[in-house]
Tab-separated table of N, CA and C in Angstrom:
chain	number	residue	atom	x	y	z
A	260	UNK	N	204.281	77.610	59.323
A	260	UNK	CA	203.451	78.511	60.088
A	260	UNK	C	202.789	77.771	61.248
A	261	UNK	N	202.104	76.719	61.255
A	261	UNK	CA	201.789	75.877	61.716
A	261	UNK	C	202.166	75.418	62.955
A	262	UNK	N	203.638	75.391	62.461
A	262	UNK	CA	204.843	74.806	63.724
A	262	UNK	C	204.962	75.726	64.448
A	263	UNK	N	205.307	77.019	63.847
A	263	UNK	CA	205.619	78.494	64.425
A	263	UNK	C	204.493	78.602	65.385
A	264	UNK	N	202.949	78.247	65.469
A	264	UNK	CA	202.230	79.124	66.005
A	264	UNK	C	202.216	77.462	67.295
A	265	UNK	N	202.465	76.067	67.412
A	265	UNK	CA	202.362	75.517	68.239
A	265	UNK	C	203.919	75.626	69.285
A	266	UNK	N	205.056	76.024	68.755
A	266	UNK	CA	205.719	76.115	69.366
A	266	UNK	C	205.329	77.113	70.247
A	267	UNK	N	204.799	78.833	69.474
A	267	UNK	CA	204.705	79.743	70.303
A	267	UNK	C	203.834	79.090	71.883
A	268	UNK	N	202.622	78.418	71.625
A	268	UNK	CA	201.253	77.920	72.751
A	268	UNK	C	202.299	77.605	73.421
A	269	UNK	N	203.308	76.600	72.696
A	269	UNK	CA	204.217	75.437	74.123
A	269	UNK	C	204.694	76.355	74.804
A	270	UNK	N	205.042	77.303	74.466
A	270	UNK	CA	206.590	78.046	74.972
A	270	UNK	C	205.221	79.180	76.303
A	271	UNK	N	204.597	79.709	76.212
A	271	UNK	CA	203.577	80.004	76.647
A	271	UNK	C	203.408	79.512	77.104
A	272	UNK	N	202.080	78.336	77.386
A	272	UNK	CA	202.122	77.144	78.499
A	272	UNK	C	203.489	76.994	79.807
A	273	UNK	N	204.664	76.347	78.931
A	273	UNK	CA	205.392	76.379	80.265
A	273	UNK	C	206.202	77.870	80.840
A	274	UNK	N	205.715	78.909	80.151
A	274	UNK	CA	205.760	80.149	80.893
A	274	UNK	C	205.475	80.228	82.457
A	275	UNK	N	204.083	79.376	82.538
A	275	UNK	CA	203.167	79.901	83.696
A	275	UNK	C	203.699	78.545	84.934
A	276	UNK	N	204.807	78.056	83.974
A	276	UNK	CA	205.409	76.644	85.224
A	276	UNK	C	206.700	77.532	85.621
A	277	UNK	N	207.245	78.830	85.802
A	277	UNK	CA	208.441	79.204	86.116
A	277	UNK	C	208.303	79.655	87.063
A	278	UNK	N	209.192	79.433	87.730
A	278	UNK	CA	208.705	79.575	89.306
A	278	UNK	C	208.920	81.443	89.567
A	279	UNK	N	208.294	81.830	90.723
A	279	UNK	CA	208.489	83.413	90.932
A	279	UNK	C	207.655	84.129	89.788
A	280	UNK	N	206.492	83.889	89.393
A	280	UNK	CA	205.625	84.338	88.382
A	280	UNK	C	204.738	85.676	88.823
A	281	UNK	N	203.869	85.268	89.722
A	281	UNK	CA	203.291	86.254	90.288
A	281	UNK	C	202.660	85.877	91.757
A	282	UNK	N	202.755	85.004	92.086
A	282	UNK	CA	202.897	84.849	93.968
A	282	UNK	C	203.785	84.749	94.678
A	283	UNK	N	203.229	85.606	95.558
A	283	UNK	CA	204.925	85.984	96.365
A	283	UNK	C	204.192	85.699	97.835
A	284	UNK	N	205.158	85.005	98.636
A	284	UNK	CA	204.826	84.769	100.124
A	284	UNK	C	204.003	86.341	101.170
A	285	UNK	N	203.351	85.838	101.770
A	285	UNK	CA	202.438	86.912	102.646
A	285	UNK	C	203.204	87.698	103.329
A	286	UNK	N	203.146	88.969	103.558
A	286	UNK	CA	203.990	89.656	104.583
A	286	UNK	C	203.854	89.488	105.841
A	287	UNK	N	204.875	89.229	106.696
A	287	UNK	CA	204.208	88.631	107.904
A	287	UNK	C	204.181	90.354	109.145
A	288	UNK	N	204.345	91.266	107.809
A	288	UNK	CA	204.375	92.461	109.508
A	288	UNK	C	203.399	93.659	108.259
A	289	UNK	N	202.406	92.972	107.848
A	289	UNK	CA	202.136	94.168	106.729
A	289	UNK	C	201.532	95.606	106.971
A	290	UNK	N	201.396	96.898	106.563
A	290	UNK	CA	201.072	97.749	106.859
A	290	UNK	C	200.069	97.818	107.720
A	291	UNK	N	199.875	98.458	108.586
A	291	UNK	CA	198.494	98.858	109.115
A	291	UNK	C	198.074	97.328	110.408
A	292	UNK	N	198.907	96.400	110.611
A	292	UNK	CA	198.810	95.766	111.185
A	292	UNK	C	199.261	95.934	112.683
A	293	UNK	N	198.753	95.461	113.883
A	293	UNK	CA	198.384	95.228	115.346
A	293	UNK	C	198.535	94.232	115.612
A	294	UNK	N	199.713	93.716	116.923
A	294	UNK	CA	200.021	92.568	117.539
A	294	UNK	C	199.912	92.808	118.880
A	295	UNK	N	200.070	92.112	119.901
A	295	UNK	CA	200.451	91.238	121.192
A	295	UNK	C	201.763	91.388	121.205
A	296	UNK	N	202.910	91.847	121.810
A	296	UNK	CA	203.730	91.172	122.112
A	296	UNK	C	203.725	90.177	122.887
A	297	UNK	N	204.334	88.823	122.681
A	297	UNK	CA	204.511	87.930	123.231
A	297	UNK	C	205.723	87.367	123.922
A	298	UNK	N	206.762	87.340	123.647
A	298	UNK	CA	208.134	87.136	124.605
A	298	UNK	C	209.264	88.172	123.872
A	299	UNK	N	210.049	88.718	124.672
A	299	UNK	CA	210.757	89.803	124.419
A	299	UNK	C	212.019	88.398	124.861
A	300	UNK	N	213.098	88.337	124.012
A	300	UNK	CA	214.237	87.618	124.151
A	300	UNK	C	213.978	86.048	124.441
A	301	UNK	N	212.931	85.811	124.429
A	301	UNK	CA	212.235	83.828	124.891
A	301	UNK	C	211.431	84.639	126.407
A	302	UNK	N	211.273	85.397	126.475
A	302	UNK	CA	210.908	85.691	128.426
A	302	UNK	C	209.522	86.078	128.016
A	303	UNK	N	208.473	85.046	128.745
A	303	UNK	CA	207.105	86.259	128.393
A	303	UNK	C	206.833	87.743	128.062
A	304	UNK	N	206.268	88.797	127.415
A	304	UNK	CA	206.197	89.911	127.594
A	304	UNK	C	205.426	90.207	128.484
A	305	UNK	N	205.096	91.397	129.117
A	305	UNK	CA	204.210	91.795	130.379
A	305	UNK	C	202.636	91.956	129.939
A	306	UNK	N	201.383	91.429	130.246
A	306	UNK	CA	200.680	91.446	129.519
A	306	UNK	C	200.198	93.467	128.836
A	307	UNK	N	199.800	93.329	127.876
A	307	UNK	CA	199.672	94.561	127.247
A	307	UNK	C	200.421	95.217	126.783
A	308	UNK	N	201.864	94.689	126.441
A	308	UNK	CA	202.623	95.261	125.625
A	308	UNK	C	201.872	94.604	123.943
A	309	UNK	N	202.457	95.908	123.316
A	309	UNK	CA	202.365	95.709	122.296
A	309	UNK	C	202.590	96.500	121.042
A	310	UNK	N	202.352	95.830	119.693
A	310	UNK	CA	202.993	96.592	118.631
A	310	UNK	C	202.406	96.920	117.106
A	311	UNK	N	202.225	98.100	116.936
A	311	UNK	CA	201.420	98.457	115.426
A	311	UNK	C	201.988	98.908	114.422
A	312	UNK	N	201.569	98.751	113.176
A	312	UNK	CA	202.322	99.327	112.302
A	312	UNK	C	201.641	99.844	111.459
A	313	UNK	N	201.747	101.666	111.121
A	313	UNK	CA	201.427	102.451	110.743
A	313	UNK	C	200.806	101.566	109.238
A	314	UNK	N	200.328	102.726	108.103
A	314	UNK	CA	200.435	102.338	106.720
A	314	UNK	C	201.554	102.764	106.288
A	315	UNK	N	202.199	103.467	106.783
A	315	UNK	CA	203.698	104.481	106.302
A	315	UNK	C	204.794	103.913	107.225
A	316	UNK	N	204.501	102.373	107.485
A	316	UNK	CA	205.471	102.070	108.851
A	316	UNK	C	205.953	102.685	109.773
A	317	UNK	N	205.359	103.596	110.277
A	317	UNK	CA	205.570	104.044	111.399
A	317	UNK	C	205.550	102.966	112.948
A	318	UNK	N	206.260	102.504	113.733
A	318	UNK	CA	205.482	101.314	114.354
A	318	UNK	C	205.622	101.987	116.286
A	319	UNK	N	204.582	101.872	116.450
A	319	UNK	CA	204.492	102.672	117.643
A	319	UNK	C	203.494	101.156	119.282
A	320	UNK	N	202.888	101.559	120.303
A	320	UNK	CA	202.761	100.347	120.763
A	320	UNK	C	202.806	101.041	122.072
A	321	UNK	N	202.627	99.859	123.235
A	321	UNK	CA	202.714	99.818	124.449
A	321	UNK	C	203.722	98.854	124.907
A	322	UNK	N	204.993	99.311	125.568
A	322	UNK	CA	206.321	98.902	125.946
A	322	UNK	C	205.560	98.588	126.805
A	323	UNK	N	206.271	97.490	128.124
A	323	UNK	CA	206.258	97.398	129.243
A	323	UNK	C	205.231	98.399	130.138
A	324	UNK	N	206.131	99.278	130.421
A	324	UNK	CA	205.690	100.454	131.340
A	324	UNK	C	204.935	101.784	130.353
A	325	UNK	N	205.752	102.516	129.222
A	325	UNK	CA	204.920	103.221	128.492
A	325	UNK	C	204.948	103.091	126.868
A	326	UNK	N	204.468	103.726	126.517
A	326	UNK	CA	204.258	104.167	125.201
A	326	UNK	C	205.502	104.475	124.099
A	327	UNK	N	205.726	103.351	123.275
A	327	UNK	CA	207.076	103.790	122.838
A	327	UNK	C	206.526	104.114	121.195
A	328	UNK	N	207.435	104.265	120.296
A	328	UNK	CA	207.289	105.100	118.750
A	328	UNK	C	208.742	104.957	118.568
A	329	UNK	N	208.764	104.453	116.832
A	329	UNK	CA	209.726	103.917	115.933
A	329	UNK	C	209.575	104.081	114.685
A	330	UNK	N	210.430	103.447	113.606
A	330	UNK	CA	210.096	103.513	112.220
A	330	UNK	C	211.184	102.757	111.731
A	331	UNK	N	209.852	101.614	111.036
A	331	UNK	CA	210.180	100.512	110.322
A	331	UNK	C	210.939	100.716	109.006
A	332	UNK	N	212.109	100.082	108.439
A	332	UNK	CA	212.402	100.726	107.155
A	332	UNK	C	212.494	99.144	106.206
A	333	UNK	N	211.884	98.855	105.350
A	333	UNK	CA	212.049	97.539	104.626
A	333	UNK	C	213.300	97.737	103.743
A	334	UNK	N	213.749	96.659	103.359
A	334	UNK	CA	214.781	96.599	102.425
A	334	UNK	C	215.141	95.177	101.894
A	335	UNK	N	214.612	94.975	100.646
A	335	UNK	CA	214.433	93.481	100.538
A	335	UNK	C	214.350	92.252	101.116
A	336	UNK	N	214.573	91.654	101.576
A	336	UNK	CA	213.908	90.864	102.297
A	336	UNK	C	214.464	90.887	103.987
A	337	UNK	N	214.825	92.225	104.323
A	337	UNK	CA	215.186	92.192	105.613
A	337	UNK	C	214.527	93.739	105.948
A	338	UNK	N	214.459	93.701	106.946
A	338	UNK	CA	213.991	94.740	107.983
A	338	UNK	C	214.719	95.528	108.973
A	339	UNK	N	214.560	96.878	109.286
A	339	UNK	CA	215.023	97.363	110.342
A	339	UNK	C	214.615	98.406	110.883
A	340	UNK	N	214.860	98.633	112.373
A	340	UNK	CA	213.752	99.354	113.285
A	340	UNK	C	214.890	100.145	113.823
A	341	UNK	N	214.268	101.851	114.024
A	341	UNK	CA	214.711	102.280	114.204
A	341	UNK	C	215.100	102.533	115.809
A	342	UNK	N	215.756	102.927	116.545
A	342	UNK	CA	216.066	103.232	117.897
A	342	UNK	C	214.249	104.112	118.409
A	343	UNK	N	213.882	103.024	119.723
A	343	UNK	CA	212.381	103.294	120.000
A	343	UNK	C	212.716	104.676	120.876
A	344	UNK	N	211.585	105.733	121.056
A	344	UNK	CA	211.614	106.562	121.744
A	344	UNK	C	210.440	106.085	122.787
A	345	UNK	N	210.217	106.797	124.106
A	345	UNK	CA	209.001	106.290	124.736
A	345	UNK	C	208.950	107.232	125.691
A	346	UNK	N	207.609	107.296	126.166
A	346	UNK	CA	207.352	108.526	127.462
A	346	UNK	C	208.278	107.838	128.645
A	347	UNK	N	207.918	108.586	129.286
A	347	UNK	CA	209.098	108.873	130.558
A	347	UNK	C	207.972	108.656	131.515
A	348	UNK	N	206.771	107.549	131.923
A	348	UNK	CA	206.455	107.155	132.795
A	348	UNK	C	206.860	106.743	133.935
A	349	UNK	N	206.774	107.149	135.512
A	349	UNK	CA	207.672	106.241	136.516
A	349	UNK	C	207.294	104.649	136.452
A	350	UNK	N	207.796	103.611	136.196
A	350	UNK	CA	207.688	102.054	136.421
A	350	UNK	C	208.231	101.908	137.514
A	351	UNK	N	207.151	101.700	138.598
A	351	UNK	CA	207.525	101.212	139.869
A	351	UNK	C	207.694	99.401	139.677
A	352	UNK	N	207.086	98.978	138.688
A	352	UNK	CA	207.130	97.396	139.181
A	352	UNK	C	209.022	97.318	138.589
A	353	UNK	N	209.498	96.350	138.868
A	353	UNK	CA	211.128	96.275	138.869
A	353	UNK	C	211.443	95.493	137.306
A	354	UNK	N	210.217	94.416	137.619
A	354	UNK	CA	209.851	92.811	136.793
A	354	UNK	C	209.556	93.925	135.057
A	355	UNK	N	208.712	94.766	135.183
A	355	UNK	CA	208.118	95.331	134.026
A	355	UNK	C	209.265	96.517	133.743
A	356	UNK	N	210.091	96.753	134.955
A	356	UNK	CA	211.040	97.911	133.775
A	356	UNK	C	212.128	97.501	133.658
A	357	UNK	N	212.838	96.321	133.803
A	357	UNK	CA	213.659	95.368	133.447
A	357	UNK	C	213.127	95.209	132.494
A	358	UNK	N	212.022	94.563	131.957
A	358	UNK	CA	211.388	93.920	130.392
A	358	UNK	C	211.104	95.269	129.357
A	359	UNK	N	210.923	96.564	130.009
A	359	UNK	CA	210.813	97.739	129.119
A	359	UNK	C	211.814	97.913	128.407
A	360	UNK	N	213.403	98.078	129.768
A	360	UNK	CA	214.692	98.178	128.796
A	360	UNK	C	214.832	97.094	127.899
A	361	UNK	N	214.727	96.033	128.099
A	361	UNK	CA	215.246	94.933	126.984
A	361	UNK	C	213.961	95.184	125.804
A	362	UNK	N	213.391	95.465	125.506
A	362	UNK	CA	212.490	95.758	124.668
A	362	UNK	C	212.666	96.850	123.726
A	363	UNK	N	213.455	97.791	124.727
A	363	UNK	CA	213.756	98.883	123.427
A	363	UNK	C	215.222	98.585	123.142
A	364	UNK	N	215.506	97.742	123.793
A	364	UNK	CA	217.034	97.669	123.201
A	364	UNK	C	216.786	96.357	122.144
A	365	UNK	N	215.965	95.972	122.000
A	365	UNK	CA	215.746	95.090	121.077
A	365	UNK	C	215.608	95.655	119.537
A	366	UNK	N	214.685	96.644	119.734
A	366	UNK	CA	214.259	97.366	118.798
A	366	UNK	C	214.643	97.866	117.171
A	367	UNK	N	216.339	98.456	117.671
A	367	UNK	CA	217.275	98.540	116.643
A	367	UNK	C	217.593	97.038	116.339
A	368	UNK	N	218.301	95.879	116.905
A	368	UNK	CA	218.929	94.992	116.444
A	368	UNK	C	217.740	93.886	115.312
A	369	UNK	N	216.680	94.015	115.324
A	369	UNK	CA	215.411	93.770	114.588
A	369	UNK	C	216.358	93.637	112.859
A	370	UNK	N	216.345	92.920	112.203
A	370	UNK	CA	216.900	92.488	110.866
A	370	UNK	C	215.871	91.874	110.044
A	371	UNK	N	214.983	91.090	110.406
A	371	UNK	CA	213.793	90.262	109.969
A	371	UNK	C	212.794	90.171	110.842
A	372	UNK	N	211.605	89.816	110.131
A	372	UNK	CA	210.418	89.462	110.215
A	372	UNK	C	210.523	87.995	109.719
A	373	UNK	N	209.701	87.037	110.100
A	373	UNK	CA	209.162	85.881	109.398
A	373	UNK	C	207.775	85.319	110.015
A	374	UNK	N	207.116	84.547	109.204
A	374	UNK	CA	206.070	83.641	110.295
A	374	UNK	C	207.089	82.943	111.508
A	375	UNK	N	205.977	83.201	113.035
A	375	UNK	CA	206.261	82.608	113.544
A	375	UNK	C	206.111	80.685	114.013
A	376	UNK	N	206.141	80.436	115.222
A	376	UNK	CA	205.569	79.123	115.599
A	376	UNK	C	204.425	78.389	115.155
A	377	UNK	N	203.486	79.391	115.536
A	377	UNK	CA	202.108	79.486	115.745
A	377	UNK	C	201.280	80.301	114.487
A	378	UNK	N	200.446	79.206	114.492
A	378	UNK	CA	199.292	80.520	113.176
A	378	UNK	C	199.024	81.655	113.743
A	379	UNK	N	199.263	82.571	113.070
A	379	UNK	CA	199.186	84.229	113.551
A	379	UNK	C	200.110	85.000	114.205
A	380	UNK	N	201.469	83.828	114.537
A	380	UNK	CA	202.682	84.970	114.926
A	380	UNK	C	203.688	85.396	113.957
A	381	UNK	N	204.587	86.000	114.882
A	381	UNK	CA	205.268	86.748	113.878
A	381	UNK	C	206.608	86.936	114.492
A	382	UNK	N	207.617	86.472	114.013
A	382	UNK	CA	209.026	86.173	115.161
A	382	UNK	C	209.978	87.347	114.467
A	383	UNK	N	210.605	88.468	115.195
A	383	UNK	CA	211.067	89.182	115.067
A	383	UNK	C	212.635	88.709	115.136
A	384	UNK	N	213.558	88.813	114.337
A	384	UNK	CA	214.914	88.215	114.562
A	384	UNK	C	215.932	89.153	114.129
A	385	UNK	N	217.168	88.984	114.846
A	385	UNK	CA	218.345	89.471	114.898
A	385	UNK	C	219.086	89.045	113.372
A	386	UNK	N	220.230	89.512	113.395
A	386	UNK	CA	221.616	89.298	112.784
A	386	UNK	C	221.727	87.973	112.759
A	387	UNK	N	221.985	87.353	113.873
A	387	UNK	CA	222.134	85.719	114.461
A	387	UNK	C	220.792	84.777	113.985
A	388	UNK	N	219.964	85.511	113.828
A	388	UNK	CA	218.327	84.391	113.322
A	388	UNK	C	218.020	84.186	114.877
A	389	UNK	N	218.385	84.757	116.148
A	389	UNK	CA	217.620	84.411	117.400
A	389	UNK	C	216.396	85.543	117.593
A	390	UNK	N	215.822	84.704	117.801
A	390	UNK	CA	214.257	85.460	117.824
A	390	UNK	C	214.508	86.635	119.098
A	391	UNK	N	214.296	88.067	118.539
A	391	UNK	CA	214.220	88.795	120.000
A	391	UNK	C	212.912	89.104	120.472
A	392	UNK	N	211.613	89.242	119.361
A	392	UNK	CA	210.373	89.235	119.529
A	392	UNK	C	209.542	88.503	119.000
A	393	UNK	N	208.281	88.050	119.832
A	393	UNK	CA	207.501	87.072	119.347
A	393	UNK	C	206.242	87.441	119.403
A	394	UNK	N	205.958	88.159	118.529
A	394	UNK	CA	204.147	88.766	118.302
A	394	UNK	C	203.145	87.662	117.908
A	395	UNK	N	202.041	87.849	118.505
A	395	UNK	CA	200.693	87.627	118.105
A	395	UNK	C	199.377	88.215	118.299
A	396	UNK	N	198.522	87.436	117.483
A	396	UNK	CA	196.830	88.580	117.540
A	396	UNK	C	196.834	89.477	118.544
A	397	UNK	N	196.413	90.479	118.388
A	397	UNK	CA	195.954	91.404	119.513
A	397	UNK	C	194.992	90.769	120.405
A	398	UNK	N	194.727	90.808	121.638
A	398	UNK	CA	193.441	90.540	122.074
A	398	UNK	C	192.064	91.219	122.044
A	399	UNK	N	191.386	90.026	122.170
A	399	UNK	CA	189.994	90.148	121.509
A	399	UNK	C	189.470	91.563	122.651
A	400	UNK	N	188.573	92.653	121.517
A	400	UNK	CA	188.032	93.502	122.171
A	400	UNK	C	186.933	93.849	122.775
């Protein structure tokens, strides 16, 4: 009995050494969260773009020139965004609606999330692992 009840403690004890127990890495795009975009393809973003995400992942934001809206869909450890819709603002600057299109065409090809570079980013990546977006903090209000 004796033996029975120290084996059980041992076997217990190294229970809590198996790895994948009950901490699991931070989400780096979690609900209800607000970024900066920061470079769309390695190219600065235009300042004030940027990107939120619903509690229901909905992820909506300021493109380039206007207002775009999407929806995030998780799926184990990869991600994907749906084709962005966005108002139909005129963009006279050339520089900012060049960076609008590549931004929503980014949008769908989105596969992952991970931490980025930097404490507080968040590198958006392709199929290939090349970063197409590079979020951080919102700016201060």
């Amino acid at each position: 009995m004796r033996h029975a009840l120290l084996a059980s403690a041992a076997l217990f004890a190294l229970s809590a050494c198996l790895p994948g127990s009950t901490e699991t890495a931070a989400d780096p795009l979690p609900p209800g969260s607000s970024f900066a975009v920061l470079a769309i393809d390695g190219q600065p973003a235009p300042e004030g773009t940027s990107f939120q995400l619903s509690e229901d992942d909905a992820v909506a934001g300021q493109a380039p020139c206007n207002r775009f809206m999407a929806q995030l869909t998780r799926s184990g450890a990869g991600i994907s965004i749906s084709p962005g819709a966005s108002t139909r603002m005129a963009c006279l600057d050339e520089a900012r609606s060049a960076a609008e299109t590549r931004f929503l065409a980014t949008l769908p090809e989105i596969t992952a999330a991970s931490a980025g570079p930097e404490a507080g980013q968040v590198a958006l990546t392709d199929a290939t692992g090349a970063t197409r977006l590079l979020l951080g903090p919102p700016p201060a209000q």
